[in-house]
């Protein structure tokens, strides 16, 4: 047991030594180049330097204390299927899978604070032999670390010892004695719980041709908290941009509007996730080419023109003034266009003549009706004379019938005779006036 304690103490000293801390800090500070490419864009266009990483999406951290988990597995003889022994989340929740292991397998409740994830077996049994695996998972950072320890059980306490077999640690423990399966990891990723937005930063650098990487100019600084900083010359700072939701989508692509020849150089996108230990760099060699112009459309050949004939003048003449664009369009003359305009004039003239004839006829018809009314007025005197004559004749009728006395067989014949000798007064009808009314209609 003293030998086992010495081995554990030696491990702790090794992990906490300045050389180990220095090497891990240096590895974390340096960034690795994951891609390097050459891109070409014409001058005057918009250039897009793609820089994407799904691991930089800090809004995925929704489980908080359930993002980090430690679990111990045991595999027996080679080829046999392993089984889960115990696991624990960063909040301190533990779960033991076998009922017989309750109270026998222990993990430190402060494992995620002090980094000691060792498994303690209170009393070793014959069935505890095998390879124990300490597994550390970080779901948000997509990290997985594993450490294997082989346990052997012996009946002789003098044979208890610990050694390294070249691949993993081997522990020989006497039956019924406690065994400590060592697993220590004090990296801040497992021991501290930081806010993701304070641990992520992205920045873009620009190197002019011939300038080394360590002397590059800073263009943009982007923080997951929403803070942004812009650097560099003003002629370039106003034309570069990264989308506002970059950390929500993991897309930190740089857009450069209206490329100029002076924009050539080496652009690098640096992704730093200090919490997850992510340090990546993507390098782009930007080249600006001459702007491309579309060739003018070939003019359609005219009637009777040969292949060697010079192209005719453009019918569309464009004259530009300050702030305005005036377009003068010259439409060529055509014989069909002349006849079409002549037809419009003739049709208008014909309609005018028809309207004039209609007005003349209406005027003459109205004059004829007025003349006929005047003639009717002049003949009123004659009508009065006829009425006087009619009245005179009616006055003389009784004198004629007084002398006539006839005998009738019955009253019906007498009434008929009286009606015949004294008729109803005649109606005076002016036939000329009635005729004129019908004519004027």
Short mmCIF file of C-alpha atoms in Angstrom, two decimals:
data_model
loop_
_atom_site.label_atom_id
_atom_site.label_comp_id
_atom_site.label_asym_id
_atom_site.label_seq_id
_atom_site.Cartn_x
_atom_site.Cartn_y
_atom_site.Cartn_z
CA UNK A 1 0.00 0.00 0.00
CA UNK A 2 2.93 2.34 0.64
CA UNK A 3 4.11 1.68 -2.90
CA UNK A 4 0.65 2.51 -4.23
CA UNK A 5 0.60 5.79 -2.31
CA UNK A 6 4.02 6.70 -3.71
CA UNK A 7 2.84 6.05 -7.25
CA UNK A 8 -0.24 8.24 -6.76
CA UNK A 9 1.84 11.03 -5.24
CA UNK A 10 4.32 10.87 -8.13
CA UNK A 11 1.45 11.25 -10.60
CA UNK A 12 0.07 14.31 -8.85
CA UNK A 13 3.50 15.97 -8.77
CA UNK A 14 4.00 15.24 -12.46
CA UNK A 15 0.65 16.70 -13.45
CA UNK A 16 1.20 19.85 -11.39
CA UNK A 17 4.79 20.45 -12.43
CA UNK A 18 5.69 23.80 -14.10
CA UNK A 19 6.88 21.99 -17.23
CA UNK A 20 3.44 20.42 -17.71
CA UNK A 21 1.66 23.74 -17.14
CA UNK A 22 4.00 25.57 -19.49
CA UNK A 23 3.59 23.05 -22.29
CA UNK A 24 -0.22 23.04 -22.02
CA UNK A 25 -0.37 26.86 -21.92
CA UNK A 26 1.87 27.14 -24.97
CA UNK A 27 -0.26 24.67 -26.89
CA UNK A 28 -3.40 26.57 -26.01
CA UNK A 29 -1.94 29.95 -26.98
CA UNK A 30 -0.83 28.87 -30.44
CA UNK A 31 -3.35 28.40 -33.22
CA UNK A 32 -3.13 25.70 -35.86
CA UNK A 33 -3.67 26.42 -39.56
CA UNK A 34 -6.56 24.26 -40.70
CA UNK A 35 -6.81 25.58 -44.28
CA UNK A 36 -4.91 27.79 -46.70
CA UNK A 37 -6.23 28.75 -50.12
CA UNK A 38 -5.80 31.25 -52.96
CA UNK A 39 -8.88 33.20 -54.07
CA UNK A 40 -9.26 35.54 -57.04
CA UNK A 41 -11.94 38.19 -57.47
CA UNK A 42 -12.37 40.84 -60.16
CA UNK A 43 -11.95 44.46 -59.16
CA UNK A 44 -15.18 46.27 -58.28
CA UNK A 45 -17.02 43.11 -57.15
CA UNK A 46 -17.81 41.82 -53.65
CA UNK A 47 -15.37 39.26 -52.23
CA UNK A 48 -16.47 36.69 -49.63
CA UNK A 49 -13.83 34.87 -47.59
CA UNK A 50 -15.65 31.90 -46.03
CA UNK A 51 -14.79 31.10 -42.41
CA UNK A 52 -17.24 28.72 -40.73
CA UNK A 53 -17.05 26.49 -37.67
CA UNK A 54 -20.00 24.73 -35.97
CA UNK A 55 -17.96 24.43 -32.75
CA UNK A 56 -18.09 28.21 -32.28
CA UNK A 57 -21.88 28.35 -31.88
CA UNK A 58 -22.10 29.32 -28.22
CA UNK A 59 -25.90 29.26 -28.08
CA UNK A 60 -25.78 25.44 -28.17
CA UNK A 61 -24.81 25.40 -24.49
CA UNK A 62 -28.32 24.87 -23.11
CA UNK A 63 -27.74 21.99 -20.70
CA UNK A 64 -25.38 23.98 -18.45
CA UNK A 65 -24.41 21.58 -15.64
CA UNK A 66 -25.24 18.51 -17.72
CA UNK A 67 -22.71 19.34 -20.43
CA UNK A 68 -19.83 17.68 -18.53
CA UNK A 69 -20.06 14.06 -17.43
CA UNK A 70 -17.67 11.43 -16.05
CA UNK A 71 -18.35 7.71 -16.19
CA UNK A 72 -16.36 4.59 -15.37
CA UNK A 73 -16.63 1.43 -17.47
CA UNK A 74 -15.30 -2.08 -16.83
CA UNK A 75 -14.33 -4.59 -19.47
CA UNK A 76 -13.34 -8.09 -18.42
CA UNK A 77 -11.34 -10.51 -20.51
CA UNK A 78 -10.45 -9.36 -24.05
CA UNK A 79 -13.40 -9.76 -26.41
CA UNK A 80 -16.07 -9.55 -23.70
CA UNK A 81 -18.61 -6.74 -23.64
CA UNK A 82 -17.98 -4.01 -21.08
CA UNK A 83 -20.50 -2.61 -18.65
CA UNK A 84 -21.14 0.79 -17.12
CA UNK A 85 -20.27 1.07 -13.42
CA UNK A 86 -20.99 4.64 -12.33
CA UNK A 87 -21.38 8.10 -13.83
CA UNK A 88 -21.65 11.65 -12.49
CA UNK A 89 -22.58 15.05 -13.94
CA UNK A 90 -20.88 18.33 -13.11
CA UNK A 91 -23.79 19.28 -10.83
CA UNK A 92 -22.81 16.39 -8.50
CA UNK A 93 -25.51 13.88 -9.44
CA UNK A 94 -24.20 10.28 -9.29
CA UNK A 95 -25.70 7.05 -10.58
CA UNK A 96 -24.55 3.49 -9.80
CA UNK A 97 -25.81 0.87 -12.26
CA UNK A 98 -25.42 -2.40 -10.26
CA UNK A 99 -27.29 -2.72 -6.95
CA UNK A 100 -24.38 -4.59 -5.36
CA UNK A 101 -22.10 -1.61 -6.05
CA UNK A 102 -24.14 0.85 -4.01
CA UNK A 103 -21.87 2.13 -1.23
CA UNK A 104 -18.94 0.11 -2.62
CA UNK A 105 -17.98 2.32 -5.61
CA UNK A 106 -17.40 5.98 -4.75
CA UNK A 107 -16.58 9.16 -6.64
CA UNK A 108 -15.59 12.45 -5.05
CA UNK A 109 -18.58 14.89 -4.94
CA UNK A 110 -16.16 17.74 -5.70
CA UNK A 111 -14.59 16.00 -8.67
CA UNK A 112 -15.51 18.78 -11.13
CA UNK A 113 -14.05 21.42 -8.80
CA UNK A 114 -10.66 19.85 -7.98
CA UNK A 115 -10.24 17.69 -11.12
CA UNK A 116 -9.89 14.38 -9.25
CA UNK A 117 -12.16 11.83 -10.97
CA UNK A 118 -10.58 8.74 -9.33
CA UNK A 119 -12.78 5.74 -8.52
CA UNK A 120 -12.54 4.14 -5.08
CA UNK A 121 -13.44 0.46 -4.58
CA UNK A 122 -13.84 -0.18 -0.85
CA UNK A 123 -13.29 -3.94 -0.92
CA UNK A 124 -11.90 -5.66 -3.99
CA UNK A 125 -13.55 -8.94 -5.03
CA UNK A 126 -12.61 -11.63 -7.51
CA UNK A 127 -15.08 -10.33 -10.10
CA UNK A 128 -13.57 -6.84 -10.04
CA UNK A 129 -10.63 -7.80 -12.22
CA UNK A 130 -10.45 -6.20 -15.63
CA UNK A 131 -9.70 -2.94 -17.45
CA UNK A 132 -11.31 0.15 -15.95
CA UNK A 133 -11.84 3.14 -18.23
CA UNK A 134 -12.27 6.72 -17.00
CA UNK A 135 -14.24 8.65 -19.64
CA UNK A 136 -14.67 12.43 -19.62
CA UNK A 137 -17.27 13.88 -21.99
CA UNK A 138 -17.99 17.53 -22.83
CA UNK A 139 -21.06 17.59 -25.06
CA UNK A 140 -20.88 21.27 -25.99
CA UNK A 141 -17.18 21.28 -26.86
CA UNK A 142 -17.47 17.87 -28.58
CA UNK A 143 -14.51 16.61 -26.55
CA UNK A 144 -13.80 13.12 -25.25
CA UNK A 145 -10.91 12.01 -23.06
CA UNK A 146 -10.30 8.52 -21.80
CA UNK A 147 -7.85 6.89 -19.36
CA UNK A 148 -7.48 3.11 -18.85
CA UNK A 149 -6.30 1.28 -15.70
CA UNK A 150 -6.00 -2.52 -15.34
CA UNK A 151 -6.86 -4.10 -11.99
CA UNK A 152 -5.54 -7.50 -10.81
CA UNK A 153 -6.65 -9.24 -7.60
CA UNK A 154 -4.22 -11.37 -5.55
CA UNK A 155 -4.47 -13.36 -2.32
CA UNK A 156 -0.96 -12.43 -1.17
CA UNK A 157 -0.74 -8.88 0.24
CA UNK A 158 3.01 -8.87 -0.35
CA UNK A 159 2.43 -8.99 -4.10
CA UNK A 160 0.39 -5.77 -4.12
CA UNK A 161 2.07 -3.23 -6.33
CA UNK A 162 1.55 -0.82 -9.25
CA UNK A 163 3.52 -0.63 -12.50
CA UNK A 164 3.29 0.58 -16.11
CA UNK A 165 3.01 -2.04 -18.82
CA UNK A 166 3.84 0.31 -21.69
CA UNK A 167 0.22 1.21 -22.53
CA UNK A 168 -1.61 1.71 -19.22
CA UNK A 169 -1.19 1.51 -15.50
CA UNK A 170 -1.55 -1.91 -13.83
CA UNK A 171 -2.59 -2.20 -10.20
CA UNK A 172 -2.28 -5.45 -8.19
CA UNK A 173 -4.48 -5.29 -5.05
CA UNK A 174 -5.04 -7.91 -2.34
CA UNK A 175 -8.52 -9.37 -2.00
CA UNK A 176 -10.74 -7.45 0.41
CA UNK A 177 -8.47 -4.39 0.37
CA UNK A 178 -9.49 -0.94 -1.03
CA UNK A 179 -8.31 0.07 -4.49
CA UNK A 180 -8.06 3.61 -5.88
CA UNK A 181 -8.37 3.79 -9.68
CA UNK A 182 -6.57 7.07 -10.40
CA UNK A 183 -8.00 9.59 -12.91
CA UNK A 184 -6.88 13.21 -12.47
CA UNK A 185 -7.51 16.02 -14.99
CA UNK A 186 -7.24 19.61 -13.73
CA UNK A 187 -7.74 21.43 -17.02
CA UNK A 188 -10.09 24.39 -16.66
CA UNK A 189 -12.35 22.77 -19.24
CA UNK A 190 -13.35 20.16 -16.65
CA UNK A 191 -12.90 22.10 -13.41
CA UNK A 192 -14.45 25.51 -14.24
CA UNK A 193 -17.78 26.52 -15.71
CA UNK A 194 -17.35 29.74 -17.66
CA UNK A 195 -19.84 31.77 -19.61
CA UNK A 196 -19.48 30.73 -23.23
CA UNK A 197 -19.92 34.25 -24.62
CA UNK A 198 -16.91 35.46 -22.59
CA UNK A 199 -14.72 32.62 -23.78
CA UNK A 200 -15.15 32.98 -27.56
CA UNK A 201 -13.45 35.53 -29.77
CA UNK A 202 -12.84 35.77 -33.52
CA UNK A 203 -10.55 38.20 -35.27
CA UNK A 204 -9.49 38.88 -38.87
CA UNK A 205 -5.91 39.88 -39.76
CA UNK A 206 -4.41 41.25 -42.99
CA UNK A 207 -0.84 40.93 -44.19
CA UNK A 208 0.56 42.95 -47.03
CA UNK A 209 2.80 41.08 -49.48
CA UNK A 210 6.17 40.44 -47.84
CA UNK A 211 4.96 41.09 -44.25
CA UNK A 212 5.38 38.18 -41.79
CA UNK A 213 2.47 36.75 -39.87
CA UNK A 214 3.49 38.17 -36.49
CA UNK A 215 3.35 41.72 -37.91
CA UNK A 216 -0.05 41.44 -39.54
CA UNK A 217 -2.59 44.26 -39.23
CA UNK A 218 -5.78 43.63 -37.26
CA UNK A 219 -9.03 44.25 -39.17
CA UNK A 220 -11.87 43.06 -36.91
CA UNK A 221 -12.41 41.72 -33.40
CA UNK A 222 -15.67 39.85 -32.73
CA UNK A 223 -16.84 38.69 -29.31
CA UNK A 224 -19.70 36.32 -28.55
CA UNK A 225 -21.07 38.90 -26.12
CA UNK A 226 -21.86 41.16 -29.10
CA UNK A 227 -18.93 43.57 -28.86
CA UNK A 228 -17.15 44.44 -32.11
CA UNK A 229 -14.03 46.44 -32.90
CA UNK A 230 -12.78 47.59 -36.30
CA UNK A 231 -9.18 48.50 -37.13
CA UNK A 232 -7.08 49.13 -40.21
CA UNK A 233 -7.06 51.96 -42.74
CA UNK A 234 -10.28 53.87 -43.29
CA UNK A 235 -10.48 53.06 -47.01
CA UNK A 236 -10.70 49.35 -46.10
CA UNK A 237 -12.43 49.54 -42.70
CA UNK A 238 -15.61 50.97 -44.25
CA UNK A 239 -15.85 48.17 -46.82
CA UNK A 240 -15.36 45.04 -44.70
CA UNK A 241 -18.10 43.44 -42.61
CA UNK A 242 -19.16 40.22 -40.87
CA UNK A 243 -22.83 39.33 -40.31
CA UNK A 244 -24.37 40.32 -36.98
CA UNK A 245 -25.53 36.75 -36.17
CA UNK A 246 -22.09 35.21 -36.74
CA UNK A 247 -21.88 33.45 -33.36
CA UNK A 248 -25.47 32.21 -33.61
CA UNK A 249 -24.74 30.40 -36.91
CA UNK A 250 -20.99 29.80 -36.66
CA UNK A 251 -20.41 31.76 -39.88
CA UNK A 252 -17.67 34.40 -39.62
CA UNK A 253 -17.19 34.98 -43.35
CA UNK A 254 -15.64 38.33 -44.28
CA UNK A 255 -17.23 40.44 -47.04
CA UNK A 256 -15.24 43.09 -48.90
CA UNK A 257 -17.31 45.43 -51.08
CA UNK A 258 -15.98 47.11 -54.24
CA UNK A 259 -12.63 45.38 -54.41
CA UNK A 260 -9.63 47.52 -55.30
CA UNK A 261 -6.15 46.61 -56.41
CA UNK A 262 -4.78 47.81 -53.05
CA UNK A 263 -6.86 45.13 -51.23
CA UNK A 264 -4.53 42.33 -52.28
CA UNK A 265 -2.79 40.49 -49.48
CA UNK A 266 -3.05 37.60 -47.03
CA UNK A 267 -6.19 37.49 -44.88
CA UNK A 268 -6.46 35.13 -41.91
CA UNK A 269 -9.48 34.18 -39.79
CA UNK A 270 -8.63 33.25 -36.18
CA UNK A 271 -11.13 31.25 -34.10
CA UNK A 272 -10.47 31.10 -30.35
CA UNK A 273 -12.67 29.19 -27.93
CA UNK A 274 -10.67 29.36 -24.71
CA UNK A 275 -13.22 27.33 -22.77
CA UNK A 276 -13.17 24.44 -25.22
CA UNK A 277 -9.49 24.82 -26.06
CA UNK A 278 -10.20 25.60 -29.73
CA UNK A 279 -7.56 27.65 -31.60
CA UNK A 280 -7.84 27.51 -35.39
CA UNK A 281 -6.64 29.73 -38.22
CA UNK A 282 -7.76 29.86 -41.86
CA UNK A 283 -5.54 31.66 -44.37
CA UNK A 284 -6.63 33.23 -47.69
CA UNK A 285 -4.34 34.68 -50.36
CA UNK A 286 -6.52 37.30 -52.02
CA UNK A 287 -5.71 38.32 -55.60
CA UNK A 288 -7.56 41.10 -57.44
CA UNK A 289 -7.88 40.73 -61.21
CA UNK A 290 -8.99 43.19 -63.87
CA UNK A 291 -12.74 43.78 -64.08
CA UNK A 292 -14.53 41.75 -66.72
CA UNK A 293 -16.74 43.56 -69.26
CA UNK A 294 -19.41 41.82 -71.27
CA UNK A 295 -18.83 42.11 -75.04
CA UNK A 296 -21.48 44.14 -76.92
CA UNK A 297 -24.19 42.14 -78.66
CA UNK A 298 -23.54 41.70 -82.42
CA UNK A 299 -25.71 43.97 -84.59
CA UNK A 300 -28.20 42.26 -86.90
CA UNK A 301 -27.16 42.59 -90.57
CA UNK A 302 -29.31 44.92 -92.74
CA UNK A 303 -30.95 44.10 -96.08
CA UNK A 304 -28.36 43.43 -98.74
CA UNK A 305 -25.38 43.98 -96.42
CA UNK A 306 -22.36 41.74 -96.83
CA UNK A 307 -20.00 40.27 -94.25
CA UNK A 308 -17.35 42.96 -94.80
CA UNK A 309 -19.75 45.89 -94.53
CA UNK A 310 -19.23 48.30 -91.64
CA UNK A 311 -21.84 48.22 -88.90
CA UNK A 312 -24.50 50.92 -89.09
CA UNK A 313 -24.91 53.64 -86.49
CA UNK A 314 -26.61 52.79 -83.24
CA UNK A 315 -30.22 54.11 -83.36
CA UNK A 316 -30.10 54.76 -79.59
CA UNK A 317 -28.08 57.83 -78.73
CA UNK A 318 -27.26 58.41 -75.05
CA UNK A 319 -26.14 61.78 -73.83
CA UNK A 320 -25.13 62.15 -70.18
CA UNK A 321 -25.29 65.37 -68.21
CA UNK A 322 -24.43 66.09 -64.61
CA UNK A 323 -26.73 64.02 -62.41
CA UNK A 324 -29.10 63.08 -65.29
CA UNK A 325 -29.19 60.54 -68.10
CA UNK A 326 -31.07 61.57 -71.27
CA UNK A 327 -31.86 58.92 -73.87
CA UNK A 328 -32.84 60.02 -77.40
CA UNK A 329 -34.42 57.31 -79.50
CA UNK A 330 -34.60 57.80 -83.29
CA UNK A 331 -37.22 55.63 -84.96
CA UNK A 332 -36.62 55.05 -88.73
CA UNK A 333 -39.40 56.08 -91.14
CA UNK A 334 -41.52 53.49 -92.92
CA UNK A 335 -44.11 53.61 -95.80
CA UNK A 336 -46.66 51.62 -93.82
CA UNK A 337 -46.45 54.19 -91.03
CA UNK A 338 -47.32 57.01 -93.56
CA UNK A 339 -50.40 55.17 -94.89
CA UNK A 340 -51.55 54.44 -91.37
CA UNK A 341 -51.49 58.15 -90.46
CA UNK A 342 -53.28 59.05 -93.73
CA UNK A 343 -56.08 56.59 -92.93
CA UNK A 344 -56.56 58.24 -89.53
CA UNK A 345 -56.97 61.68 -91.22
CA UNK A 346 -59.46 60.43 -93.85
CA UNK A 347 -61.58 58.65 -91.25
CA UNK A 348 -61.77 61.81 -89.16
CA UNK A 349 -62.79 63.90 -92.19
CA UNK A 350 -65.55 61.41 -93.15
CA UNK A 351 -66.99 61.48 -89.64
CA UNK A 352 -67.06 65.29 -89.75
CA UNK A 353 -68.98 65.28 -93.09
CA UNK A 354 -71.58 62.81 -91.78
CA UNK A 355 -72.10 64.93 -88.69
CA UNK A 356 -72.61 68.06 -90.85
CA UNK A 357 -75.22 66.32 -93.06
CA UNK A 358 -77.13 65.17 -90.01
CA UNK A 359 -77.27 68.70 -88.61
CA UNK A 360 -78.55 70.16 -91.94
CA UNK A 361 -81.33 67.57 -92.27
CA UNK A 362 -82.47 68.12 -88.71
CA UNK A 363 -82.63 71.88 -89.28
CA UNK A 364 -84.71 71.57 -92.47
CA UNK A 365 -87.17 69.14 -90.85
CA UNK A 366 -87.77 71.52 -87.93
CA UNK A 367 -88.42 74.47 -90.37
CA UNK A 368 -91.06 72.46 -92.34
CA UNK A 369 -93.01 71.70 -89.18
CA UNK A 370 -93.10 75.41 -88.18
CA UNK A 371 -94.43 76.44 -91.67
CA UNK A 372 -97.20 73.90 -91.54
CA UNK A 373 -98.25 75.25 -88.12
CA UNK A 374 -98.48 78.78 -89.60
CA UNK A 375 -100.77 77.59 -92.44
CA UNK A 376 -102.99 75.91 -89.89
CA UNK A 377 -103.35 79.22 -88.02
CA UNK A 378 -104.45 81.06 -91.16
CA UNK A 379 -107.26 78.54 -91.83
CA UNK A 380 -108.90 79.01 -88.43
CA UNK A 381 -111.30 81.65 -89.84
CA UNK A 382 -112.75 79.18 -92.25
CA UNK A 383 -113.38 76.69 -89.49
CA UNK A 384 -115.37 79.28 -87.54
CA UNK A 385 -117.57 79.96 -90.54
CA UNK A 386 -118.21 76.24 -90.90
CA UNK A 387 -119.23 76.01 -87.29
CA UNK A 388 -121.61 78.92 -87.72
CA UNK A 389 -123.00 77.18 -90.74
CA UNK A 390 -123.41 73.98 -88.80
CA UNK A 391 -125.16 75.78 -85.97
CA UNK A 392 -127.48 77.48 -88.44
CA UNK A 393 -128.47 74.21 -89.98
CA UNK A 394 -129.17 72.70 -86.55
CA UNK A 395 -131.43 75.65 -85.69
CA UNK A 396 -133.51 75.06 -88.78
CA UNK A 397 -134.05 71.38 -88.11
CA UNK A 398 -136.97 71.74 -85.63
CA UNK A 399 -138.88 73.89 -88.02
CA UNK A 400 -138.71 71.20 -90.66
CA UNK A 401 -139.88 68.43 -88.28
CA UNK A 402 -142.74 70.37 -86.75
CA UNK A 403 -145.06 70.01 -89.78
CA UNK A 404 -144.36 66.30 -90.16
CA UNK A 405 -146.72 64.18 -88.15
CA UNK A 406 -146.61 60.47 -88.71
CA UNK A 407 -148.35 57.59 -87.07
CA UNK A 408 -146.16 54.77 -85.74
CA UNK A 409 -147.14 51.27 -84.80
CA UNK A 410 -145.11 51.30 -81.60
CA UNK A 411 -142.80 53.52 -79.55
CA UNK A 412 -139.54 51.93 -80.86
CA UNK A 413 -140.25 53.03 -84.41
CA UNK A 414 -141.15 56.47 -83.15
CA UNK A 415 -137.88 56.87 -81.27
CA UNK A 416 -135.89 55.77 -84.28
CA UNK A 417 -137.66 58.32 -86.43
CA UNK A 418 -136.97 61.10 -83.93
CA UNK A 419 -133.31 60.22 -83.75
CA UNK A 420 -133.11 60.27 -87.54
CA UNK A 421 -134.70 63.77 -87.74
CA UNK A 422 -132.68 65.23 -84.82
CA UNK A 423 -129.09 63.83 -85.00
CA UNK A 424 -126.33 64.53 -82.44
CA UNK A 425 -124.29 67.67 -83.03
CA UNK A 426 -121.51 66.90 -85.46
CA UNK A 427 -117.87 66.93 -84.28
CA UNK A 428 -115.69 69.46 -86.01
CA UNK A 429 -112.50 67.61 -87.07
CA UNK A 430 -109.67 69.48 -88.79
CA UNK A 431 -108.20 66.90 -91.16
CA UNK A 432 -105.40 69.18 -92.30
CA UNK A 433 -104.16 69.64 -88.75
CA UNK A 434 -104.23 65.90 -88.05
CA UNK A 435 -102.28 65.24 -91.22
CA UNK A 436 -99.66 67.77 -90.30
CA UNK A 437 -99.19 66.11 -86.88
CA UNK A 438 -98.62 62.70 -88.44
CA UNK A 439 -96.14 64.19 -90.91
CA UNK A 440 -94.14 66.03 -88.24
CA UNK A 441 -93.76 62.82 -86.19
#
